[in-house]
Short mmCIF file of C-alpha atoms in Angstrom, two decimals:
data_model
loop_
_atom_site.label_atom_id
_atom_site.label_comp_id
_atom_site.label_asym_id
_atom_site.label_seq_id
_atom_site.Cartn_x
_atom_site.Cartn_y
_atom_site.Cartn_z
CA MET K 1 -4.04 6.76 -59.25
CA LYS K 2 -6.26 8.64 -61.22
CA THR K 3 -8.40 11.98 -59.86
CA ALA K 4 -11.25 9.71 -60.23
CA GLN K 5 -10.13 7.25 -57.72
CA LEU K 6 -8.32 9.53 -54.71
CA ILE K 7 -12.18 11.83 -55.21
CA GLU K 8 -13.55 8.23 -53.64
CA GLN K 9 -10.76 8.08 -50.72
CA ILE K 10 -11.46 11.17 -49.52
CA PRO K 11 -14.44 10.40 -47.46
CA ASN K 12 -12.07 7.55 -46.02
CA LEU K 13 -9.14 9.90 -45.04
CA ASN K 14 -8.86 10.62 -41.29
CA THR K 15 -8.01 13.94 -41.10
CA PHE K 16 -8.04 14.24 -37.15
CA LYS K 17 -4.80 13.45 -34.93
CA LYS K 18 -4.40 12.15 -32.07
CA TYR K 19 -2.40 13.50 -29.05
CA GLY K 20 -1.30 13.11 -25.62
CA ARG K 21 0.69 14.27 -23.40
CA VAL K 22 4.12 12.43 -21.23
CA THR K 23 3.07 12.41 -17.20
CA ARG K 24 5.38 9.46 -15.84
CA VAL K 25 9.46 8.09 -16.84
CA VAL K 26 9.61 4.98 -14.52
CA GLY K 27 12.85 3.20 -15.79
CA LEU K 28 12.87 1.87 -19.81
CA MET K 29 8.47 3.06 -19.81
CA ILE K 30 7.13 6.26 -21.01
CA GLU K 31 3.66 7.00 -19.70
CA SER K 32 0.76 9.11 -21.12
CA GLN K 33 -2.49 10.30 -20.78
CA GLY K 34 -3.30 9.52 -23.62
CA PRO K 35 -3.31 9.07 -27.20
CA GLU K 36 -6.27 7.02 -27.58
CA SER K 37 -4.38 4.31 -29.32
CA SER K 38 -3.28 0.23 -29.86
CA ILE K 39 -0.87 -2.71 -28.55
CA GLY K 40 2.46 -1.96 -30.70
CA ASP K 41 0.98 1.31 -32.68
CA VAL K 42 3.74 3.63 -33.17
CA CYS K 43 3.28 7.24 -31.35
CA LYS K 44 5.64 10.36 -31.99
CA ILE K 45 7.13 12.26 -29.04
CA HIS K 46 7.72 16.22 -29.45
CA VAL K 47 10.77 17.08 -27.43
CA GLN K 48 11.45 20.82 -27.19
CA THR K 49 15.50 21.18 -26.36
CA SER K 50 17.80 24.54 -26.85
CA LYS K 51 20.19 22.57 -27.78
CA ASN K 52 18.85 21.23 -31.11
CA GLY K 53 15.75 22.45 -31.00
CA PRO K 54 12.55 20.73 -31.82
CA GLN K 55 12.31 17.01 -32.39
CA VAL K 56 10.56 14.36 -32.86
CA ILE K 57 11.10 10.69 -31.08
CA LEU K 58 9.68 7.48 -32.29
CA ALA K 59 7.89 4.66 -29.78
CA GLU K 60 5.94 1.90 -29.47
CA VAL K 61 2.50 1.37 -27.25
CA VAL K 62 3.88 -1.32 -25.50
CA GLY K 63 0.72 -1.47 -22.73
CA PHE K 64 -2.29 -0.88 -21.15
CA LYS K 65 -2.17 1.19 -17.31
CA ASP K 66 -5.75 2.04 -16.49
CA GLU K 67 -5.97 5.52 -18.78
CA ILE K 68 -2.76 5.73 -19.08
CA VAL K 69 -0.70 4.38 -22.03
CA ILE K 70 2.59 2.54 -21.81
CA LEU K 71 5.51 3.57 -24.43
CA MET K 72 8.54 2.55 -24.90
CA PRO K 73 11.04 5.01 -27.31
CA TYR K 74 12.97 3.08 -29.87
CA SER K 75 16.05 5.31 -29.18
CA SER K 76 17.05 7.14 -25.75
CA LEU K 77 14.78 8.69 -23.03
CA LYS K 78 17.29 11.75 -22.13
CA GLU K 79 15.86 14.50 -24.14
CA ILE K 80 12.14 13.32 -23.03
CA SER K 81 10.35 15.05 -20.14
CA ILE K 82 6.49 16.10 -18.12
CA GLY K 83 4.47 17.64 -20.43
CA CYS K 84 5.84 16.57 -24.13
CA LEU K 85 3.17 16.42 -26.65
CA VAL K 86 2.64 12.76 -27.12
CA GLU K 87 1.34 12.36 -31.24
CA GLY K 88 -0.62 8.94 -32.20
CA THR K 89 -0.37 7.64 -35.84
CA GLY K 90 -2.82 4.93 -35.66
CA ILE K 91 -0.21 2.07 -37.12
CA PRO K 92 2.41 -0.75 -36.05
CA LEU K 93 6.03 0.34 -37.08
CA GLU K 94 6.15 -0.45 -41.21
CA VAL K 95 10.02 -0.64 -43.50
CA LYS K 96 10.34 0.36 -46.60
CA VAL K 97 11.55 -2.26 -48.56
CA GLY K 98 12.67 -3.52 -51.93
CA PRO K 99 15.25 -5.29 -54.66
CA GLU K 100 17.55 -1.68 -53.84
CA LEU K 101 18.16 -2.94 -50.72
CA ILE K 102 20.58 -5.36 -51.51
CA GLY K 103 24.28 -4.82 -51.06
CA LYS K 104 22.97 -2.53 -47.51
CA VAL K 105 22.81 -2.59 -44.03
CA LEU K 106 20.07 -0.69 -42.43
CA ASP K 107 19.34 -0.61 -38.30
CA ALA K 108 16.24 -2.64 -36.67
CA LEU K 109 13.59 0.75 -38.02
CA GLY K 110 15.13 -0.10 -42.22
CA ASN K 111 17.82 2.52 -42.19
CA PRO K 112 20.81 2.32 -43.59
CA PHE K 113 23.47 2.36 -40.42
CA ASP K 114 25.82 4.94 -43.64
CA GLY K 115 23.34 8.30 -42.94
CA GLN K 116 22.18 8.20 -46.98
CA SER K 117 18.79 8.02 -48.13
CA LEU K 118 16.87 5.47 -49.15
CA PRO K 119 16.49 4.68 -52.51
CA LYS K 120 13.35 5.85 -54.55
CA GLY K 121 10.77 3.17 -56.18
CA LEU K 122 10.56 0.99 -52.17
CA THR K 123 7.22 -0.85 -51.18
CA SER K 124 6.30 0.12 -47.54
CA VAL K 125 5.75 -3.43 -45.41
CA GLN K 126 4.83 -3.96 -41.75
CA THR K 127 7.04 -5.63 -39.68
CA GLU K 128 5.56 -7.84 -37.34
CA LYS K 129 2.70 -10.23 -39.75
CA GLU K 130 0.69 -13.82 -38.66
CA PRO K 131 2.47 -16.76 -40.39
CA PRO K 132 2.07 -18.24 -43.28
CA ASN K 133 -1.40 -20.78 -42.99
CA PRO K 134 -0.27 -24.37 -42.27
CA LEU K 135 -2.14 -25.91 -44.87
CA ASN K 136 -0.88 -22.60 -48.10
CA ARG K 137 2.85 -24.30 -47.29
CA PRO K 138 4.29 -26.77 -49.56
CA PRO K 139 6.17 -29.68 -48.76
CA ILE K 140 9.80 -29.66 -48.29
CA ASP K 141 11.58 -31.88 -51.32
CA GLU K 142 14.21 -29.73 -52.01
CA GLN K 143 17.53 -29.57 -51.21
CA LEU K 144 19.06 -26.75 -50.79
CA GLU K 145 23.52 -26.27 -50.81
CA VAL K 146 24.61 -23.77 -48.53
CA GLY K 147 28.39 -24.56 -49.11
CA VAL K 148 29.41 -26.29 -45.56
CA LYS K 149 30.96 -29.72 -46.14
CA ALA K 150 29.33 -31.12 -42.79
CA ILE K 151 25.82 -29.40 -43.42
CA ASP K 152 25.94 -30.78 -46.76
CA GLY K 153 26.79 -34.06 -46.60
CA MET K 154 25.28 -35.38 -43.02
CA LEU K 155 22.57 -32.44 -41.71
CA THR K 156 21.22 -32.03 -45.44
CA VAL K 157 18.85 -29.39 -45.15
CA GLY K 158 15.88 -28.60 -46.93
CA SER K 159 14.74 -24.94 -49.12
CA GLY K 160 12.05 -24.09 -46.65
CA GLN K 161 13.82 -25.39 -43.99
CA ARG K 162 14.19 -23.48 -40.86
CA VAL K 163 17.15 -25.02 -38.70
CA GLY K 164 19.28 -23.87 -35.20
CA ILE K 165 22.89 -23.24 -35.00
CA PHE K 166 23.18 -24.01 -30.75
CA ALA K 167 26.65 -23.10 -29.18
CA GLY K 168 28.46 -21.69 -26.78
CA SER K 169 29.94 -17.57 -27.65
CA GLY K 170 33.56 -17.54 -29.37
CA VAL K 171 32.25 -21.47 -30.80
CA GLY K 172 32.30 -20.07 -34.36
CA LYS K 173 29.23 -19.02 -35.49
CA SER K 174 29.63 -15.67 -36.92
CA THR K 175 32.38 -17.32 -38.58
CA LEU K 176 29.49 -20.72 -39.54
CA LEU K 177 27.00 -18.05 -40.55
CA GLY K 178 29.19 -16.35 -43.47
CA MET K 179 30.46 -19.43 -45.08
CA ILE K 180 26.59 -20.17 -45.34
CA ALA K 181 25.42 -16.24 -46.55
CA ARG K 182 28.81 -17.01 -48.99
CA ASN K 183 28.70 -20.69 -50.64
CA THR K 184 25.10 -20.93 -50.56
CA LYS K 185 22.41 -21.28 -53.54
CA ALA K 186 19.83 -19.12 -52.24
CA ASP K 187 18.62 -15.77 -54.45
CA ILE K 188 19.39 -13.56 -51.40
CA ASN K 189 20.29 -13.89 -47.66
CA VAL K 190 18.91 -12.07 -45.34
CA ILE K 191 20.71 -11.17 -42.67
CA ALA K 192 19.73 -9.65 -38.41
CA LEU K 193 22.96 -8.83 -36.13
CA VAL K 194 20.64 -8.75 -32.28
CA GLY K 195 22.18 -7.33 -30.01
CA GLU K 196 26.77 -7.80 -32.23
CA ARG K 197 29.18 -6.03 -29.82
CA GLY K 198 29.48 -2.90 -32.70
CA ARG K 199 33.22 -3.76 -32.98
CA GLU K 200 31.36 -7.42 -34.38
CA VAL K 201 28.77 -5.66 -36.92
CA ARG K 202 32.41 -4.23 -39.09
CA GLU K 203 34.03 -7.67 -38.21
CA PHE K 204 31.36 -9.49 -39.71
CA ILE K 205 30.47 -7.98 -43.05
CA GLU K 206 33.93 -7.27 -43.93
CA ARG K 207 35.91 -10.80 -43.10
CA ASP K 208 33.44 -12.76 -42.69
CA LEU K 209 30.98 -11.87 -45.15
CA GLY K 210 32.91 -10.13 -47.48
CA PRO K 211 32.32 -8.43 -50.73
CA GLU K 212 31.01 -11.88 -52.46
CA GLY K 213 28.44 -12.36 -49.50
CA LEU K 214 27.35 -9.03 -49.30
CA SER K 215 26.50 -8.20 -52.49
CA ARG K 216 23.50 -10.23 -53.19
CA SER K 217 22.57 -9.73 -48.99
CA VAL K 218 20.83 -7.66 -47.06
CA VAL K 219 21.87 -6.99 -43.06
CA VAL K 220 19.47 -5.80 -40.33
CA ALA K 221 21.75 -4.60 -37.42
CA ALA K 222 20.99 -3.50 -33.33
CA THR K 223 23.85 -3.40 -31.58
CA SER K 224 23.88 -4.20 -27.64
CA ASP K 225 23.54 -0.66 -26.89
CA GLN K 226 20.52 0.46 -28.10
CA PRO K 227 17.50 -0.22 -26.37
CA ALA K 228 15.64 -3.20 -26.02
CA LEU K 229 12.95 -1.91 -28.54
CA MET K 230 15.53 -2.23 -31.21
CA ARG K 231 17.02 -5.18 -30.44
CA ILE K 232 13.58 -7.51 -31.11
CA LYS K 233 12.62 -4.58 -34.17
CA ALA K 234 15.57 -5.86 -35.68
CA ALA K 235 15.11 -9.76 -36.31
CA PHE K 236 11.16 -7.98 -36.68
CA THR K 237 12.27 -6.40 -40.18
CA ALA K 238 14.81 -8.93 -40.99
CA THR K 239 12.42 -11.45 -41.02
CA ALA K 240 9.43 -8.58 -42.54
CA ILE K 241 12.17 -8.21 -45.26
CA ALA K 242 12.49 -11.88 -46.41
CA GLU K 243 8.72 -12.13 -46.78
CA TYR K 244 9.13 -9.86 -49.50
CA PHE K 245 11.56 -11.36 -51.18
CA ARG K 246 9.66 -14.74 -50.73
CA ASP K 247 6.46 -13.62 -51.85
CA HIS K 248 7.95 -12.57 -54.75
CA GLY K 249 9.30 -15.96 -55.46
CA LYS K 250 12.45 -16.21 -54.42
CA ASN K 251 14.34 -18.56 -52.60
CA VAL K 252 15.92 -17.21 -49.36
CA MET K 253 17.96 -17.39 -47.13
CA LEU K 254 17.92 -15.59 -43.57
CA MET K 255 20.17 -16.15 -40.96
CA MET K 256 19.42 -14.58 -37.50
CA ASP K 257 21.93 -13.62 -34.90
CA SER K 258 20.83 -14.50 -31.97
CA VAL K 259 17.41 -15.57 -30.88
CA THR K 260 18.37 -15.12 -27.39
CA ARG K 261 19.21 -12.20 -27.73
CA VAL K 262 16.44 -11.21 -28.95
CA ALA K 263 15.15 -13.23 -26.02
CA MET K 264 16.75 -11.37 -23.68
CA ALA K 265 15.48 -7.99 -24.86
CA GLN K 266 11.67 -9.13 -24.49
CA ARG K 267 11.96 -10.03 -20.99
CA GLU K 268 13.61 -6.06 -20.82
CA VAL K 269 10.70 -4.63 -22.31
CA GLY K 270 8.31 -7.46 -19.83
CA LEU K 271 9.88 -6.76 -16.82
CA ALA K 272 9.28 -3.35 -17.25
CA ILE K 273 6.01 -3.74 -17.56
CA GLY K 274 5.44 -5.23 -14.93
CA GLU K 275 5.07 -8.86 -16.08
CA PRO K 276 5.87 -12.00 -13.84
CA PRO K 277 9.26 -13.47 -13.14
CA ALA K 278 8.65 -17.41 -14.93
CA THR K 279 10.91 -19.49 -16.31
CA ARG K 280 14.75 -18.31 -14.81
CA GLY K 281 13.65 -15.21 -14.54
CA TYR K 282 12.25 -14.92 -18.35
CA THR K 283 8.90 -13.39 -18.57
CA PRO K 284 5.52 -15.20 -20.68
CA SER K 285 5.74 -13.00 -22.89
CA VAL K 286 9.23 -14.23 -24.37
CA PHE K 287 7.96 -17.95 -24.66
CA ALA K 288 4.94 -16.46 -26.84
CA ILE K 289 7.04 -14.77 -29.10
CA LEU K 290 9.36 -17.28 -30.08
CA PRO K 291 7.37 -19.16 -31.95
CA SER K 292 5.54 -15.80 -33.68
CA LEU K 293 8.50 -15.03 -34.93
CA LEU K 294 10.04 -18.57 -36.00
CA GLU K 295 6.52 -19.40 -37.17
CA ARG K 296 7.31 -16.42 -40.27
CA SER K 297 9.89 -18.10 -41.72
CA GLY K 298 10.01 -21.29 -44.62
CA THR K 299 7.70 -21.99 -47.61
CA ASN K 300 4.37 -20.72 -48.67
CA ILE K 301 2.80 -20.31 -52.53
CA HIS K 302 4.96 -17.72 -53.49
CA GLY K 303 8.36 -18.97 -52.84
CA THR K 304 10.33 -20.30 -49.46
CA ILE K 305 12.47 -18.73 -46.57
CA THR K 306 15.46 -21.27 -45.20
CA ALA K 307 16.37 -19.53 -42.50
CA PHE K 308 19.59 -20.55 -39.53
CA TYR K 309 19.02 -18.88 -36.01
CA THR K 310 21.83 -19.37 -33.70
CA VAL K 311 21.52 -19.90 -29.88
CA LEU K 312 23.37 -19.27 -27.59
CA VAL K 313 23.39 -21.31 -24.93
CA ASP K 314 25.04 -20.04 -21.12
CA GLY K 315 27.35 -21.99 -20.04
CA ASP K 316 27.21 -24.50 -23.27
CA ASP K 317 24.03 -25.74 -20.94
CA MET K 318 22.11 -27.32 -24.57
CA ASN K 319 18.99 -27.81 -22.34
CA GLU K 320 18.75 -24.06 -21.17
CA PRO K 321 14.71 -22.74 -21.63
CA ILE K 322 15.22 -20.57 -24.72
CA ALA K 323 17.75 -23.29 -25.84
CA ASP K 324 15.09 -25.46 -25.16
CA ALA K 325 12.07 -23.43 -27.09
CA VAL K 326 13.72 -22.77 -30.12
CA ARG K 327 15.16 -27.00 -30.65
CA GLY K 328 10.91 -27.99 -30.42
CA ILE K 329 9.67 -25.33 -33.02
CA LEU K 330 12.45 -25.69 -35.61
CA ASP K 331 13.08 -28.46 -38.77
CA GLY K 332 16.52 -29.49 -37.09
CA HIS K 333 19.54 -27.58 -34.55
CA ILE K 334 23.73 -27.97 -35.25
CA VAL K 335 25.36 -28.28 -31.73
CA LEU K 336 28.56 -26.78 -32.57
CA ASP K 337 31.22 -28.43 -29.37
CA ARG K 338 34.27 -26.05 -27.44
CA ASN K 339 35.75 -29.14 -27.52
CA LEU K 340 36.10 -29.92 -30.66
CA ALA K 341 36.64 -25.58 -31.94
CA ASN K 342 39.34 -26.37 -28.79
CA LYS K 343 41.16 -29.10 -30.71
CA GLY K 344 41.30 -27.28 -34.88
CA GLN K 345 37.81 -28.72 -35.53
CA TYR K 346 36.63 -25.85 -38.05
CA PRO K 347 33.69 -26.00 -38.37
CA ALA K 348 33.18 -27.74 -35.11
CA ILE K 349 30.18 -29.34 -35.76
CA ASN K 350 28.91 -32.36 -33.52
CA VAL K 351 27.22 -33.98 -36.03
CA LEU K 352 26.65 -37.36 -32.89
CA LYS K 353 25.02 -34.18 -31.37
CA SER K 354 22.55 -32.61 -33.76
CA VAL K 355 20.20 -33.69 -36.72
CA SER K 356 17.80 -32.46 -39.83
CA ARG K 357 14.71 -33.74 -39.13
CA LEU K 358 13.70 -33.78 -42.83
CA MET K 359 17.06 -34.79 -43.99
CA ASN K 360 15.22 -38.70 -44.91
CA HIS K 361 12.92 -36.89 -47.13
CA ILE K 362 14.49 -34.47 -49.21
CA ALA K 363 18.14 -36.85 -49.91
CA GLU K 364 18.48 -40.07 -52.33
CA PRO K 365 18.27 -43.18 -50.61
CA GLU K 366 22.19 -43.63 -51.46
CA HIS K 367 22.86 -40.42 -49.56
CA VAL K 368 21.32 -41.25 -46.42
CA LYS K 369 22.39 -44.47 -46.17
CA ALA K 370 26.07 -43.51 -46.44
CA ALA K 371 26.11 -40.54 -43.92
CA SER K 372 23.50 -42.73 -41.13
CA ARG K 373 27.30 -45.35 -41.74
CA LEU K 374 29.56 -42.90 -41.50
CA ARG K 375 27.10 -41.08 -38.15
CA GLU K 376 27.66 -45.31 -36.94
CA LEU K 377 31.22 -44.92 -36.97
CA TYR K 378 31.45 -41.82 -35.37
CA TYR K 379 29.67 -42.59 -32.25
CA THR K 380 31.56 -45.99 -31.80
CA TYR K 381 34.81 -44.15 -31.49
CA SER K 382 33.43 -41.90 -29.66
CA LYS K 383 32.62 -44.15 -27.35
CA SER K 384 35.17 -46.33 -26.92
CA GLU K 385 37.56 -42.31 -27.08
CA ASP K 386 38.61 -42.54 -23.48
CA LEU K 387 39.40 -46.40 -23.18
CA ILE K 388 41.83 -45.54 -26.32
CA ASN K 389 43.40 -42.60 -25.86
CA ILE K 390 44.37 -44.23 -22.27
CA GLY K 391 45.85 -47.69 -23.88
CA ALA K 392 43.04 -50.04 -22.14
CA TYR K 393 41.91 -50.84 -25.65
CA LYS K 394 44.01 -53.65 -27.22
CA ARG K 395 42.81 -54.23 -30.45
CA GLY K 396 41.08 -57.36 -31.95
CA THR K 397 39.58 -57.39 -28.78
CA SER K 398 36.10 -55.80 -31.26
CA LYS K 399 35.96 -55.34 -34.73
CA ASP K 400 33.37 -52.76 -35.00
CA ILE K 401 36.17 -50.30 -32.21
CA ASP K 402 39.15 -51.51 -34.98
CA GLU K 403 36.48 -50.13 -37.25
CA ALA K 404 35.55 -47.50 -35.75
CA ILE K 405 39.30 -46.48 -35.04
CA HIS K 406 40.60 -46.47 -38.73
CA TYR K 407 37.66 -44.24 -40.06
CA GLU K 408 38.17 -41.61 -37.65
CA PRO K 409 40.58 -39.44 -39.22
CA LEU K 410 39.07 -39.37 -41.77
CA ILE K 411 35.51 -38.94 -40.61
CA THR K 412 37.16 -35.90 -38.68
CA SER K 413 39.31 -34.65 -42.01
CA PHE K 414 36.12 -34.77 -44.75
CA LEU K 415 34.25 -32.62 -41.54
CA LYS K 416 37.39 -30.08 -41.13
CA GLN K 417 36.81 -27.32 -43.66
CA GLY K 418 39.09 -24.14 -44.82
CA PHE K 419 36.88 -21.18 -43.26
CA LYS K 420 37.19 -19.51 -47.32
CA ASP K 421 37.12 -23.15 -49.04
CA LYS K 422 33.80 -23.86 -51.24
CA VAL K 423 31.69 -27.08 -52.01
CA SER K 424 29.88 -27.92 -53.67
CA ILE K 425 26.31 -30.68 -53.27
CA GLU K 426 27.68 -33.04 -56.00
CA GLN K 427 30.93 -33.21 -54.43
CA THR K 428 30.12 -33.74 -51.13
CA VAL K 429 27.68 -36.11 -50.99
CA GLN K 430 30.12 -38.56 -54.02
CA GLU K 431 32.90 -38.16 -51.04
CA ILE K 432 30.56 -39.48 -48.13
CA LYS K 433 29.64 -42.16 -50.45
CA THR K 434 33.35 -43.41 -51.83
CA LEU K 435 34.21 -42.92 -47.89
CA SER K 436 31.40 -44.89 -46.56
CA ASN K 437 32.51 -48.02 -48.97
CA GLY K 438 35.87 -47.79 -47.33
CA GLY K 439 37.22 -46.09 -51.08
CA ALA K 440 38.82 -43.29 -49.49
CA LYS K 441 41.56 -46.09 -47.65
#
């Protein structure tokens, strides 16, 4: 910036800092008399400790009560005491982004997990933004290869589509995300690990993602032991990073594991500031935050964000509140079935309970017709499976069931895929057409 431009900015500079004092700490919340601030602003709490010397703890304004500012810290409350100085920054949380972040693992505040410094030349962006204007979203008309046969063949995804992966615990969500991250034709992956167990972060990076996947990914992680606000911010930070690359013309793959843990963290915050519990204990702010987060992905005039959001369904109940709310927002859902996993079918995608709302618009007609035929055959078999297994069905009774019995092992074999297998969408489409025409008999 030239000297003349700097001089012009001098009258606009705010040379005053706004301060307050901690007056009370209740549960997860800090109450402060001042400073003047707005919801979402970041404040610095100056802590004096005899062991470590002066420290600064970052906190966010989450509410007000009369003239009291209610703050929630991004880290532990342990060092905070009555009278600590609270400095208002006047701005919401910002993170630094840029191509140099590719291959790195970051925390919810955008800092490298390995303790190293951020690369130079990065751009600061706010973590919370408005979704794109609906009229500025180009229609989704291109397929995006994800390298998983069951998805490319039966649940084709478009570039810019938002899909939910619904499953109980231990059914293979992380493994499926790792396969997609390694095999997808997207330009870059942005992966948010929200509320994961500490050991699972490294396991996912090394085992599921692997060096090949990490080399084209940015990972943002907030483990289950971190404060609720950090788990929420991990989701928003990852989305902001994905938006940066989309605005630079990239086709981005955003994967978030899991939306349920984001909702649970928001419930913790809501209850702490006095929100009344509503549906199954979830506060109203939970159902307000979900669309504001999920609608930020998708297309805009520059690029696309294709998003996969995992939803951890409690007791495999696909109609629990978060699953129901997310399913109504997204453009499709993939259901992982525990019964299929128990039978050794991986990925354990139940194609009969799953749907891509855009497949009929983006896939060629012959592909759609072939997938519909296989789905019909699979449904016919599943409807009669109990009778077949106990020997109550006699061959020749129904032509449709006889045909379904013949095709069932072929369809099941098609849907199975090894963890490290990569299949192009062209191979998948050709295989599904051949199978539907009886060529695989």
